[in-house]
Amino acid sequence: SVMGHAFRSFLMLSVYTGGLPAGVALAATVTDEKQRRTPVVAHHAASTPQAHDHHAAPEVISVTRTRRPFSADQHRAGNTTNLTAEELVTHHVTTVEDIQNLVPNLTIQTEGGSNVPDYYLRGIGMQDYTQNNMSSVMTYFDGVPYTITAMSSGQMFDVASVGVDPGPVGFEHGIADTGGEVRITTNDPTKTLHYGVSEDIASYARSKTNFYVSGPITKRLQFRIAGQMLEGGAFRYNRVNGESLGRANEGALRAKL
């Protein structure tokens, strides 16, 4: 009968669609307008079911920016070598001659068998046996120019920083020079009482003692007294008279307000 034929057709269609993949069966039930584009997506998903599993979540990169005011020094090119107090202590800098071991293109040597240092930056300096002329490399201690190199001889202690500028330099720190400048800055006095002592002992009975005392005198005036003592360190021995050569026996004291 007609009803029986329709029932068998409906049953066969149900069995046929039930054996298809879910994407294709779903595509067969959509409207005609969607049927033209849905089967392609469903077929692609059915043929490559693992395609979406291999794609990680999109990476998110956050970029932020901030404007900050820059000082004039940050816009000006420079090749200054700066040494901190910790670096000077670590490398055992006790005299001005020891600075050349840490600063490139800097040579410090004595002339005529004396202990007066002569400074050379990039080969520019002064070689004068009279030691009474102004060098092409100016030395500053706490901002004060030492026009004669003999003034900068001696021990280095209680130093806050060292700065070396190859020349030519202008009047920024005092005097214009063609060779450059070496700036040595000592520690400033403190508004509260501070004091300390350090002892450095090495081979050949070498001893270096540093000490300082700093504090207020009034509300607006402070002081700082620092000193250093060097003893021993002789590594040569004269067999004739038994004298030890190279033994240090010197000291220095500095006061600052």
PDB file of C-alpha atoms in Angstrom:
ATOM      1  CA  SER A   1       0.000   0.000   0.000  1.00  0.00           C
ATOM      2  CA  VAL A   2       0.976   3.636  -0.210  1.00  0.00           C
ATOM      3  CA  MET A   3       1.406   3.938   3.561  1.00  0.00           C
ATOM      4  CA  GLY A   4       3.594   0.833   3.716  1.00  0.00           C
ATOM      5  CA  HIS A   5       5.770   2.056   0.830  1.00  0.00           C
ATOM      6  CA  ALA A   6       6.266   5.436   2.507  1.00  0.00           C
ATOM      7  CA  PHE A   7       7.152   3.796   5.820  1.00  0.00           C
ATOM      8  CA  ARG A   8       9.785   1.569   4.135  1.00  0.00           C
ATOM      9  CA  SER A   9      11.299   4.597   2.328  1.00  0.00           C
ATOM     10  CA  PHE A  10      11.467   6.569   5.590  1.00  0.00           C
ATOM     11  CA  LEU A  11      13.092   3.609   7.356  1.00  0.00           C
ATOM     12  CA  MET A  12      15.730   3.181   4.621  1.00  0.00           C
ATOM     13  CA  LEU A  13      16.508   6.922   4.674  1.00  0.00           C
ATOM     14  CA  SER A  14      16.935   6.832   8.444  1.00  0.00           C
ATOM     15  CA  VAL A  15      19.317   3.874   8.258  1.00  0.00           C
ATOM     16  CA  TYR A  16      21.298   5.507   5.458  1.00  0.00           C
ATOM     17  CA  THR A  17      21.739   8.831   7.198  1.00  0.00           C
ATOM     18  CA  GLY A  18      22.575   7.144  10.489  1.00  0.00           C
ATOM     19  CA  GLY A  19      25.650   5.501   8.954  1.00  0.00           C
ATOM     20  CA  LEU A  20      27.105   8.799   7.725  1.00  0.00           C
ATOM     21  CA  PRO A  21      29.514  10.943   9.731  1.00  0.00           C
ATOM     22  CA  ALA A  22      27.972  13.435  12.052  1.00  0.00           C
ATOM     23  CA  GLY A  23      29.149  16.393  10.008  1.00  0.00           C
ATOM     24  CA  VAL A  24      27.657  15.054   6.758  1.00  0.00           C
ATOM     25  CA  ALA A  25      24.365  14.050   8.408  1.00  0.00           C
ATOM     26  CA  LEU A  26      24.068  17.491   9.881  1.00  0.00           C
ATOM     27  CA  ALA A  27      24.819  19.063   6.540  1.00  0.00           C
ATOM     28  CA  ALA A  28      22.018  17.018   4.905  1.00  0.00           C
ATOM     29  CA  THR A  29      19.394  18.457   7.243  1.00  0.00           C
ATOM     30  CA  VAL A  30      20.238  22.144   6.806  1.00  0.00           C
ATOM     31  CA  THR A  31      18.361  24.441   4.484  1.00  0.00           C
ATOM     32  CA  ASP A  32      19.236  24.872   0.845  1.00  0.00           C
ATOM     33  CA  GLU A  33      20.964  28.189   1.442  1.00  0.00           C
ATOM     34  CA  LYS A  34      23.370  26.765   4.037  1.00  0.00           C
ATOM     35  CA  GLN A  35      23.833  23.469   2.198  1.00  0.00           C
ATOM     36  CA  ARG A  36      26.127  25.088  -0.372  1.00  0.00           C
ATOM     37  CA  ARG A  37      28.765  26.010   2.222  1.00  0.00           C
ATOM     38  CA  THR A  38      28.253  23.735   5.213  1.00  0.00           C
ATOM     39  CA  PRO A  39      29.286  20.383   3.615  1.00  0.00           C
ATOM     40  CA  VAL A  40      32.738  21.750   2.780  1.00  0.00           C
ATOM     41  CA  VAL A  41      33.423  22.625   6.391  1.00  0.00           C
ATOM     42  CA  ALA A  42      31.963  19.348   7.606  1.00  0.00           C
ATOM     43  CA  HIS A  43      33.955  17.318   5.107  1.00  0.00           C
ATOM     44  CA  HIS A  44      37.175  19.078   6.069  1.00  0.00           C
ATOM     45  CA  ALA A  45      36.550  18.464   9.744  1.00  0.00           C
ATOM     46  CA  ALA A  46      35.764  14.814   9.097  1.00  0.00           C
ATOM     47  CA  SER A  47      38.816  14.220   6.920  1.00  0.00           C
ATOM     48  CA  THR A  48      41.263  15.938   9.302  1.00  0.00           C
ATOM     49  CA  PRO A  49      39.855  15.515  12.774  1.00  0.00           C
ATOM     50  CA  GLN A  50      43.259  16.231  14.426  1.00  0.00           C
ATOM     51  CA  ALA A  51      43.951  19.512  12.638  1.00  0.00           C
ATOM     52  CA  HIS A  52      42.590  21.696  15.426  1.00  0.00           C
ATOM     53  CA  ASP A  53      44.375  19.702  18.136  1.00  0.00           C
ATOM     54  CA  HIS A  54      47.840  20.661  16.856  1.00  0.00           C
ATOM     55  CA  HIS A  55      47.171  24.421  16.772  1.00  0.00           C
ATOM     56  CA  ALA A  56      48.036  26.120  20.077  1.00  0.00           C
ATOM     57  CA  ALA A  57      46.231  29.117  21.397  1.00  0.00           C
ATOM     58  CA  PRO A  58      47.320  32.421  19.820  1.00  0.00           C
ATOM     59  CA  GLU A  59      50.264  34.053  21.578  1.00  0.00           C
ATOM     60  CA  VAL A  60      49.605  37.396  23.175  1.00  0.00           C
ATOM     61  CA  ILE A  61      52.431  39.973  23.311  1.00  0.00           C
ATOM     62  CA  SER A  62      51.949  43.089  25.383  1.00  0.00           C
ATOM     63  CA  VAL A  63      54.087  46.108  24.488  1.00  0.00           C
ATOM     64  CA  THR A  64      54.178  49.099  26.797  1.00  0.00           C
ATOM     65  CA  ARG A  65      56.061  52.363  26.497  1.00  0.00           C
ATOM     66  CA  THR A  66      56.724  55.244  28.835  1.00  0.00           C
ATOM     67  CA  ARG A  67      58.156  58.681  28.231  1.00  0.00           C
ATOM     68  CA  ARG A  68      60.687  59.880  30.768  1.00  0.00           C
ATOM     69  CA  PRO A  69      62.579  63.162  30.879  1.00  0.00           C
ATOM     70  CA  PHE A  70      66.268  62.856  30.012  1.00  0.00           C
ATOM     71  CA  SER A  71      68.990  65.064  31.351  1.00  0.00           C
ATOM     72  CA  ALA A  72      71.488  66.831  29.137  1.00  0.00           C
ATOM     73  CA  ASP A  73      74.240  64.329  29.989  1.00  0.00           C
ATOM     74  CA  GLN A  74      72.200  61.452  28.552  1.00  0.00           C
ATOM     75  CA  HIS A  75      72.009  63.172  25.167  1.00  0.00           C
ATOM     76  CA  ARG A  76      75.728  63.905  25.024  1.00  0.00           C
ATOM     77  CA  ALA A  77      78.248  61.356  23.786  1.00  0.00           C
ATOM     78  CA  GLY A  78      81.085  60.514  26.140  1.00  0.00           C
ATOM     79  CA  ASN A  79      83.695  57.875  26.918  1.00  0.00           C
ATOM     80  CA  THR A  80      84.337  58.515  30.597  1.00  0.00           C
ATOM     81  CA  THR A  81      85.779  55.668  32.654  1.00  0.00           C
ATOM     82  CA  ASN A  82      84.266  55.637  36.149  1.00  0.00           C
ATOM     83  CA  LEU A  83      85.663  53.611  39.037  1.00  0.00           C
ATOM     84  CA  THR A  84      83.702  53.122  42.237  1.00  0.00           C
ATOM     85  CA  ALA A  85      85.098  52.784  45.745  1.00  0.00           C
ATOM     86  CA  GLU A  86      84.406  49.033  45.701  1.00  0.00           C
ATOM     87  CA  GLU A  87      86.413  48.580  42.500  1.00  0.00           C
ATOM     88  CA  LEU A  88      89.348  50.507  43.922  1.00  0.00           C
ATOM     89  CA  VAL A  89      89.406  48.351  47.047  1.00  0.00           C
ATOM     90  CA  THR A  90      88.998  45.113  45.091  1.00  0.00           C
ATOM     91  CA  HIS A  91      91.971  45.894  42.828  1.00  0.00           C
ATOM     92  CA  HIS A  92      94.139  47.181  45.724  1.00  0.00           C
ATOM     93  CA  VAL A  93      94.536  50.729  44.423  1.00  0.00           C
ATOM     94  CA  THR A  94      96.723  52.510  47.000  1.00  0.00           C
ATOM     95  CA  THR A  95      98.523  55.116  44.840  1.00  0.00           C
ATOM     96  CA  VAL A  96      97.635  57.142  41.764  1.00  0.00           C
ATOM     97  CA  GLU A  97      99.955  54.926  39.701  1.00  0.00           C
ATOM     98  CA  ASP A  98      97.615  51.975  40.322  1.00  0.00           C
ATOM     99  CA  ILE A  99      94.771  53.683  38.420  1.00  0.00           C
ATOM    100  CA  GLN A 100      96.421  52.897  35.082  1.00  0.00           C
ATOM    101  CA  ASN A 101      95.780  49.196  35.677  1.00  0.00           C
ATOM    102  CA  LEU A 102      92.020  49.799  35.445  1.00  0.00           C
ATOM    103  CA  VAL A 103      91.671  52.608  32.885  1.00  0.00           C
ATOM    104  CA  PRO A 104      92.370  52.010  29.169  1.00  0.00           C
ATOM    105  CA  ASN A 105      94.744  54.365  27.312  1.00  0.00           C
ATOM    106  CA  LEU A 106      96.031  55.795  30.601  1.00  0.00           C
ATOM    107  CA  THR A 107      99.725  55.662  31.531  1.00  0.00           C
ATOM    108  CA  ILE A 108     101.121  57.033  34.786  1.00  0.00           C
ATOM    109  CA  GLN A 109     104.877  56.948  35.322  1.00  0.00           C
ATOM    110  CA  THR A 110     107.522  58.842  37.228  1.00  0.00           C
ATOM    111  CA  GLU A 111     110.312  60.883  35.692  1.00  0.00           C
ATOM    112  CA  GLY A 112     113.917  61.358  36.692  1.00  0.00           C
ATOM    113  CA  GLY A 113     113.886  58.796  39.477  1.00  0.00           C
ATOM    114  CA  SER A 114     111.444  60.817  41.574  1.00  0.00           C
ATOM    115  CA  ASN A 115     108.024  59.870  42.874  1.00  0.00           C
ATOM    116  CA  VAL A 116     106.226  62.614  40.924  1.00  0.00           C
ATOM    117  CA  PRO A 117     103.664  61.009  38.584  1.00  0.00           C
ATOM    118  CA  ASP A 118     103.228  62.075  34.970  1.00  0.00           C
ATOM    119  CA  TYR A 119      99.887  61.327  33.307  1.00  0.00           C
ATOM    120  CA  TYR A 120      99.469  60.292  29.671  1.00  0.00           C
ATOM    121  CA  LEU A 121      96.098  59.793  27.993  1.00  0.00           C
ATOM    122  CA  ARG A 122      96.183  58.358  24.472  1.00  0.00           C
ATOM    123  CA  GLY A 123      99.874  59.219  24.379  1.00  0.00           C
ATOM    124  CA  ILE A 124      99.330  62.890  25.253  1.00  0.00           C
ATOM    125  CA  GLY A 125     100.966  64.144  28.434  1.00  0.00           C
ATOM    126  CA  MET A 126     104.008  65.971  29.740  1.00  0.00           C
ATOM    127  CA  GLN A 127     107.605  64.837  30.004  1.00  0.00           C
ATOM    128  CA  ASP A 128     109.418  67.498  31.956  1.00  0.00           C
ATOM    129  CA  TYR A 129     112.277  66.859  34.352  1.00  0.00           C
ATOM    130  CA  THR A 130     111.778  70.201  36.088  1.00  0.00           C
ATOM    131  CA  GLN A 131     108.229  69.200  37.167  1.00  0.00           C
ATOM    132  CA  ASN A 132     107.109  72.825  37.377  1.00  0.00           C
ATOM    133  CA  ASN A 133     104.976  73.094  34.231  1.00  0.00           C
ATOM    134  CA  MET A 134     101.295  72.417  33.680  1.00  0.00           C
ATOM    135  CA  SER A 135     100.547  69.011  32.195  1.00  0.00           C
ATOM    136  CA  SER A 136      98.238  68.381  29.239  1.00  0.00           C
ATOM    137  CA  VAL A 137      96.326  65.958  31.486  1.00  0.00           C
ATOM    138  CA  MET A 138      94.791  67.800  34.436  1.00  0.00           C
ATOM    139  CA  THR A 139      94.276  66.107  37.803  1.00  0.00           C
ATOM    140  CA  TYR A 140      91.400  67.114  40.091  1.00  0.00           C
ATOM    141  CA  PHE A 141      91.001  66.266  43.768  1.00  0.00           C
ATOM    142  CA  ASP A 142      87.474  67.011  44.978  1.00  0.00           C
ATOM    143  CA  GLY A 143      86.980  69.426  42.091  1.00  0.00           C
ATOM    144  CA  VAL A 144      90.201  71.368  42.762  1.00  0.00           C
ATOM    145  CA  PRO A 145      92.694  71.308  39.849  1.00  0.00           C
ATOM    146  CA  TYR A 146      96.234  70.280  40.729  1.00  0.00           C
ATOM    147  CA  THR A 147      98.106  72.226  38.064  1.00  0.00           C
ATOM    148  CA  ILE A 148     101.466  70.691  38.999  1.00  0.00           C
ATOM    149  CA  THR A 149     101.609  66.902  38.911  1.00  0.00           C
ATOM    150  CA  ALA A 150     103.773  66.761  42.043  1.00  0.00           C
ATOM    151  CA  MET A 151     100.709  67.825  44.023  1.00  0.00           C
ATOM    152  CA  SER A 152      98.905  64.564  43.150  1.00  0.00           C
ATOM    153  CA  SER A 153     101.634  62.225  44.366  1.00  0.00           C
ATOM    154  CA  GLY A 154     101.029  60.209  47.497  1.00  0.00           C
ATOM    155  CA  GLN A 155      98.636  57.620  48.803  1.00  0.00           C
ATOM    156  CA  MET A 156      95.039  57.079  47.758  1.00  0.00           C
ATOM    157  CA  PHE A 157      92.635  56.286  50.576  1.00  0.00           C
ATOM    158  CA  ASP A 158      89.055  57.001  51.579  1.00  0.00           C
ATOM    159  CA  VAL A 159      88.218  57.597  47.896  1.00  0.00           C
ATOM    160  CA  ALA A 160      84.604  57.632  46.703  1.00  0.00           C
ATOM    161  CA  SER A 161      85.162  57.499  42.930  1.00  0.00           C
ATOM    162  CA  VAL A 162      87.623  58.104  40.107  1.00  0.00           C
ATOM    163  CA  GLY A 163      86.687  59.452  36.675  1.00  0.00           C
ATOM    164  CA  VAL A 164      88.938  59.654  33.618  1.00  0.00           C
ATOM    165  CA  ASP A 165      88.026  61.654  30.491  1.00  0.00           C
ATOM    166  CA  PRO A 166      90.235  61.477  27.381  1.00  0.00           C
ATOM    167  CA  GLY A 167      90.811  64.853  25.778  1.00  0.00           C
ATOM    168  CA  PRO A 168      90.319  67.334  24.480  1.00  0.00           C
ATOM    169  CA  VAL A 169      88.124  68.597  27.320  1.00  0.00           C
ATOM    170  CA  GLY A 170      86.549  71.996  27.903  1.00  0.00           C
ATOM    171  CA  PHE A 171      85.887  74.145  30.937  1.00  0.00           C
ATOM    172  CA  GLU A 172      83.251  71.837  32.428  1.00  0.00           C
ATOM    173  CA  HIS A 173      85.373  70.872  35.431  1.00  0.00           C
ATOM    174  CA  GLY A 174      87.664  73.888  35.562  1.00  0.00           C
ATOM    175  CA  ILE A 175      90.485  74.032  33.007  1.00  0.00           C
ATOM    176  CA  ALA A 176      90.539  73.123  29.314  1.00  0.00           C
ATOM    177  CA  ASP A 177      93.145  70.509  28.385  1.00  0.00           C
ATOM    178  CA  THR A 178      94.128  68.734  25.205  1.00  0.00           C
ATOM    179  CA  GLY A 179      95.106  65.440  26.828  1.00  0.00           C
ATOM    180  CA  GLY A 180      92.169  64.925  29.187  1.00  0.00           C
ATOM    181  CA  GLU A 181      91.545  64.890  32.906  1.00  0.00           C
ATOM    182  CA  VAL A 182      91.659  62.581  35.917  1.00  0.00           C
ATOM    183  CA  ARG A 183      89.118  63.322  38.660  1.00  0.00           C
ATOM    184  CA  ILE A 184      89.568  61.840  42.124  1.00  0.00           C
ATOM    185  CA  THR A 185      86.723  62.360  44.598  1.00  0.00           C
ATOM    186  CA  THR A 186      87.051  61.519  48.284  1.00  0.00           C
ATOM    187  CA  ASN A 187      84.241  60.636  50.671  1.00  0.00           C
ATOM    188  CA  ASP A 188      82.257  63.546  52.075  1.00  0.00           C
ATOM    189  CA  PRO A 189      81.559  64.229  55.757  1.00  0.00           C
ATOM    190  CA  THR A 190      78.356  62.819  57.208  1.00  0.00           C
ATOM    191  CA  LYS A 191      75.637  64.440  59.281  1.00  0.00           C
ATOM    192  CA  THR A 192      75.758  61.614  61.827  1.00  0.00           C
ATOM    193  CA  LEU A 193      78.708  60.047  63.596  1.00  0.00           C
ATOM    194  CA  HIS A 194      80.477  57.342  61.575  1.00  0.00           C
ATOM    195  CA  TYR A 195      83.844  55.705  62.094  1.00  0.00           C
ATOM    196  CA  GLY A 196      85.663  52.639  60.906  1.00  0.00           C
ATOM    197  CA  VAL A 197      88.975  50.795  60.741  1.00  0.00           C
ATOM    198  CA  SER A 198      90.149  48.208  58.213  1.00  0.00           C
ATOM    199  CA  GLU A 199      93.304  46.117  58.122  1.00  0.00           C
ATOM    200  CA  ASP A 200      94.787  44.456  55.032  1.00  0.00           C
ATOM    201  CA  ILE A 201      97.577  41.931  55.581  1.00  0.00           C
ATOM    202  CA  ALA A 202      99.484  40.300  52.715  1.00  0.00           C
ATOM    203  CA  SER A 203     102.682  38.356  52.113  1.00  0.00           C
ATOM    204  CA  TYR A 204     106.138  39.623  53.107  1.00  0.00           C
ATOM    205  CA  ALA A 205     104.607  41.151  56.251  1.00  0.00           C
ATOM    206  CA  ARG A 206     102.839  43.816  54.246  1.00  0.00           C
ATOM    207  CA  SER A 207     100.220  45.702  56.249  1.00  0.00           C
ATOM    208  CA  LYS A 208      97.772  48.408  55.182  1.00  0.00           C
ATOM    209  CA  THR A 209      95.604  50.136  57.772  1.00  0.00           C
ATOM    210  CA  ASN A 210      92.748  52.498  56.893  1.00  0.00           C
ATOM    211  CA  PHE A 211      90.671  54.474  59.355  1.00  0.00           C
ATOM    212  CA  TYR A 212      88.199  57.354  59.306  1.00  0.00           C
ATOM    213  CA  VAL A 213      86.002  59.389  61.637  1.00  0.00           C
ATOM    214  CA  SER A 214      83.102  61.478  60.345  1.00  0.00           C
ATOM    215  CA  GLY A 215      80.395  63.441  62.090  1.00  0.00           C
ATOM    216  CA  PRO A 216      78.752  66.807  62.694  1.00  0.00           C
ATOM    217  CA  ILE A 217      80.306  69.842  64.333  1.00  0.00           C
ATOM    218  CA  THR A 218      77.202  71.991  64.090  1.00  0.00           C
ATOM    219  CA  LYS A 219      73.901  71.580  62.276  1.00  0.00           C
ATOM    220  CA  ARG A 220      75.409  72.970  59.083  1.00  0.00           C
ATOM    221  CA  LEU A 221      79.046  71.930  59.413  1.00  0.00           C
ATOM    222  CA  GLN A 222      80.449  68.410  59.310  1.00  0.00           C
ATOM    223  CA  PHE A 223      83.971  66.999  59.376  1.00  0.00           C
ATOM    224  CA  ARG A 224      85.766  63.887  58.185  1.00  0.00           C
ATOM    225  CA  ILE A 225      89.244  62.729  59.152  1.00  0.00           C
ATOM    226  CA  ALA A 226      90.756  59.785  57.296  1.00  0.00           C
ATOM    227  CA  GLY A 227      94.189  58.210  57.225  1.00  0.00           C
ATOM    228  CA  GLN A 228      96.222  55.297  55.937  1.00  0.00           C
ATOM    229  CA  MET A 229      99.400  53.508  57.041  1.00  0.00           C
ATOM    230  CA  LEU A 230     101.536  51.217  54.867  1.00  0.00           C
ATOM    231  CA  GLU A 231     104.224  48.992  56.347  1.00  0.00           C
ATOM    232  CA  GLY A 232     106.330  46.048  55.202  1.00  0.00           C
ATOM    233  CA  GLY A 233     106.049  44.261  51.876  1.00  0.00           C
ATOM    234  CA  ALA A 234     109.776  43.973  51.115  1.00  0.00           C
ATOM    235  CA  PHE A 235     110.371  41.099  48.702  1.00  0.00           C
ATOM    236  CA  ARG A 236     114.132  41.593  48.141  1.00  0.00           C
ATOM    237  CA  TYR A 237     116.980  40.916  50.542  1.00  0.00           C
ATOM    238  CA  ASN A 238     120.510  42.285  50.512  1.00  0.00           C
ATOM    239  CA  ARG A 239     122.875  39.515  51.577  1.00  0.00           C
ATOM    240  CA  VAL A 240     125.726  41.947  52.219  1.00  0.00           C
ATOM    241  CA  ASN A 241     124.164  44.171  54.861  1.00  0.00           C
ATOM    242  CA  GLY A 242     120.990  42.181  55.600  1.00  0.00           C
ATOM    243  CA  GLU A 243     118.707  45.017  54.553  1.00  0.00           C
ATOM    244  CA  SER A 244     115.250  44.324  53.145  1.00  0.00           C
ATOM    245  CA  LEU A 245     114.620  46.259  49.951  1.00  0.00           C
ATOM    246  CA  GLY A 246     111.214  47.631  49.096  1.00  0.00           C
ATOM    247  CA  ARG A 247     109.873  47.843  52.617  1.00  0.00           C
ATOM    248  CA  ALA A 248     107.107  50.433  52.932  1.00  0.00           C
ATOM    249  CA  ASN A 249     106.970  52.737  55.908  1.00  0.00           C
ATOM    250  CA  GLU A 250     104.673  55.632  55.149  1.00  0.00           C
ATOM    251  CA  GLY A 251     101.429  57.183  56.262  1.00  0.00           C
ATOM    252  CA  ALA A 252      99.014  59.937  55.328  1.00  0.00           C
ATOM    253  CA  LEU A 253      96.255  61.912  57.017  1.00  0.00           C
ATOM    254  CA  ARG A 254      93.487  64.042  55.498  1.00  0.00           C
ATOM    255  CA  ALA A 255      90.819  66.270  57.019  1.00  0.00           C
ATOM    256  CA  LYS A 256      87.754  67.548  55.189  1.00  0.00           C
ATOM    257  CA  LEU A 257      84.970  69.941  56.134  1.00  0.00           C
TER     258      LEU A 257
END
